[in-house]
């Protein structure tokens, strides 16, 4: 369960990480990408473990809130799925392929 949550946060970070402060980005990357402990991050930045924990919690909440409002990740997944379906159906079911491409174009346009 924790691994899935970490993967989800890493995905959100790839979409919204630039919206976090430089400090939040540093803590997030240290923890999730460089696999440093809270204590190691605290020592590296001259803060308490609690400060690192609180910062990571706030950063995670921010990333989740950005996704709730902007839907970049979920829209990307939808587009990827529609494109994959269309590609699979290209030769075997052209009508369904056409339908999925039409849905994809509408999604891209925000319709």
mmCIF file of C-alpha atoms in Angstrom:
data_model
loop_
_atom_site.group_PDB
_atom_site.id
_atom_site.type_symbol
_atom_site.label_atom_id
_atom_site.label_comp_id
_atom_site.label_asym_id
_atom_site.label_seq_id
_atom_site.Cartn_x
_atom_site.Cartn_y
_atom_site.Cartn_z
ATOM 1 C CA UNK A 1 0.000 0.000 0.000
ATOM 2 C CA UNK A 2 2.807 2.414 0.905
ATOM 3 C CA UNK A 3 4.619 1.617 -2.355
ATOM 4 C CA UNK A 4 1.504 2.421 -4.385
ATOM 5 C CA UNK A 5 1.096 5.719 -2.517
ATOM 6 C CA UNK A 6 4.749 6.584 -3.169
ATOM 7 C CA UNK A 7 4.393 5.792 -6.881
ATOM 8 C CA UNK A 8 1.250 7.928 -7.069
ATOM 9 C CA UNK A 9 3.048 10.855 -5.418
ATOM 10 C CA UNK A 10 6.022 10.455 -7.766
ATOM 11 C CA UNK A 11 3.635 10.570 -10.733
ATOM 12 C CA UNK A 12 1.961 13.686 -9.369
ATOM 13 C CA UNK A 13 5.362 15.246 -8.771
ATOM 14 C CA UNK A 14 6.272 14.741 -12.428
ATOM 15 C CA UNK A 15 3.213 16.805 -13.391
ATOM 16 C CA UNK A 16 3.158 19.403 -10.615
ATOM 17 C CA UNK A 17 6.578 19.403 -8.952
ATOM 18 C CA UNK A 18 7.533 22.755 -10.450
ATOM 19 C CA UNK A 19 4.608 24.319 -8.572
ATOM 20 C CA UNK A 20 6.210 23.451 -5.225
ATOM 21 C CA UNK A 21 8.771 25.731 -3.602
ATOM 22 C CA UNK A 22 12.453 24.934 -4.159
ATOM 23 C CA UNK A 23 12.670 23.716 -0.562
ATOM 24 C CA UNK A 24 9.682 21.417 -0.992
ATOM 25 C CA UNK A 25 11.190 20.082 -4.208
ATOM 26 C CA UNK A 26 14.510 19.386 -2.477
ATOM 27 C CA UNK A 27 12.896 17.511 0.431
ATOM 28 C CA UNK A 28 10.577 15.595 -1.890
ATOM 29 C CA UNK A 29 13.394 14.508 -4.207
ATOM 30 C CA UNK A 30 15.653 13.588 -1.284
ATOM 31 C CA UNK A 31 12.948 11.432 0.261
ATOM 32 C CA UNK A 32 11.188 9.842 -2.720
ATOM 33 C CA UNK A 33 13.932 9.728 -5.359
ATOM 34 C CA UNK A 34 17.187 9.607 -3.390
ATOM 35 C CA UNK A 35 15.680 7.367 -0.670
ATOM 36 C CA UNK A 36 17.094 9.412 2.202
ATOM 37 C CA UNK A 37 15.608 9.049 5.658
ATOM 38 C CA UNK A 38 13.913 11.924 7.472
ATOM 39 C CA UNK A 39 16.965 12.159 9.732
ATOM 40 C CA UNK A 40 19.382 12.331 6.810
ATOM 41 C CA UNK A 41 17.336 15.029 5.105
ATOM 42 C CA UNK A 42 17.080 16.964 8.373
ATOM 43 C CA UNK A 43 20.859 16.801 8.859
ATOM 44 C CA UNK A 44 21.520 17.880 5.253
ATOM 45 C CA UNK A 45 19.218 20.897 5.547
ATOM 46 C CA UNK A 46 19.911 21.818 9.158
ATOM 47 C CA UNK A 47 16.317 21.328 10.335
ATOM 48 C CA UNK A 48 14.470 18.912 12.593
ATOM 49 C CA UNK A 49 13.042 15.589 11.462
ATOM 50 C CA UNK A 50 9.608 16.944 12.345
ATOM 51 C CA UNK A 51 10.150 19.906 9.999
ATOM 52 C CA UNK A 52 11.029 17.513 7.162
ATOM 53 C CA UNK A 53 8.017 15.326 7.931
ATOM 54 C CA UNK A 54 5.664 18.321 8.008
ATOM 55 C CA UNK A 55 7.118 19.677 4.781
ATOM 56 C CA UNK A 56 6.694 16.326 3.007
ATOM 57 C CA UNK A 57 3.125 16.056 4.262
ATOM 58 C CA UNK A 58 2.276 19.557 3.034
ATOM 59 C CA UNK A 59 3.964 18.873 -0.304
ATOM 60 C CA UNK A 60 2.005 15.654 -0.759
ATOM 61 C CA UNK A 61 -1.256 17.426 0.043
ATOM 62 C CA UNK A 62 -0.390 20.206 -2.406
ATOM 63 C CA UNK A 63 0.311 17.714 -5.194
ATOM 64 C CA UNK A 64 -2.981 15.931 -4.528
ATOM 65 C CA UNK A 65 -4.868 19.246 -4.492
ATOM 66 C CA UNK A 66 -3.305 20.308 -7.788
ATOM 67 C CA UNK A 67 -4.508 17.074 -9.360
ATOM 68 C CA UNK A 68 -8.015 17.527 -7.947
ATOM 69 C CA UNK A 69 -8.202 20.959 -9.529
ATOM 70 C CA UNK A 70 -6.235 20.534 -12.749
ATOM 71 C CA UNK A 71 -6.650 16.814 -13.615
ATOM 72 C CA UNK A 72 -3.440 16.719 -15.666
ATOM 73 C CA UNK A 73 -2.466 13.206 -14.606
ATOM 74 C CA UNK A 74 -5.934 11.679 -14.945
ATOM 75 C CA UNK A 75 -6.460 13.349 -18.332
ATOM 76 C CA UNK A 76 -3.067 12.080 -19.489
ATOM 77 C CA UNK A 77 -3.972 8.533 -18.449
ATOM 78 C CA UNK A 78 -7.311 8.783 -20.292
ATOM 79 C CA UNK A 79 -5.575 10.047 -23.436
ATOM 80 C CA UNK A 80 -2.979 7.309 -23.245
ATOM 81 C CA UNK A 81 -5.667 4.639 -22.843
ATOM 82 C CA UNK A 82 -7.748 5.969 -25.747
ATOM 83 C CA UNK A 83 -4.689 6.143 -28.014
ATOM 84 C CA UNK A 84 -3.720 2.568 -27.071
ATOM 85 C CA UNK A 85 -7.237 1.296 -27.769
ATOM 86 C CA UNK A 86 -7.348 3.075 -31.115
ATOM 87 C CA UNK A 87 -3.975 1.640 -32.101
ATOM 88 C CA UNK A 88 -5.071 -1.911 -31.220
ATOM 89 C CA UNK A 89 -8.305 -1.495 -33.188
ATOM 90 C CA UNK A 90 -6.760 0.221 -36.187
ATOM 91 C CA UNK A 91 -6.839 -2.837 -38.457
ATOM 92 C CA UNK A 92 -9.398 -5.088 -36.810
ATOM 93 C CA UNK A 93 -12.156 -2.598 -36.011
ATOM 94 C CA UNK A 94 -11.783 0.713 -37.879
ATOM 95 C CA UNK A 95 -15.143 2.055 -36.671
ATOM 96 C CA UNK A 96 -14.234 1.590 -33.022
ATOM 97 C CA UNK A 97 -10.798 3.039 -33.756
ATOM 98 C CA UNK A 98 -12.476 6.104 -35.240
ATOM 99 C CA UNK A 99 -14.725 6.440 -32.172
ATOM 100 C CA UNK A 100 -11.771 6.240 -29.776
ATOM 101 C CA UNK A 101 -9.783 8.782 -31.784
ATOM 102 C CA UNK A 102 -12.789 11.112 -31.755
ATOM 103 C CA UNK A 103 -13.027 10.753 -27.959
ATOM 104 C CA UNK A 104 -9.289 11.422 -27.683
ATOM 105 C CA UNK A 105 -9.523 14.590 -29.754
ATOM 106 C CA UNK A 106 -12.446 15.829 -27.656
ATOM 107 C CA UNK A 107 -10.520 15.135 -24.461
ATOM 108 C CA UNK A 108 -7.487 17.005 -25.776
ATOM 109 C CA UNK A 109 -9.712 19.949 -26.695
ATOM 110 C CA UNK A 110 -11.317 19.882 -23.246
ATOM 111 C CA UNK A 111 -14.790 19.050 -24.581
#
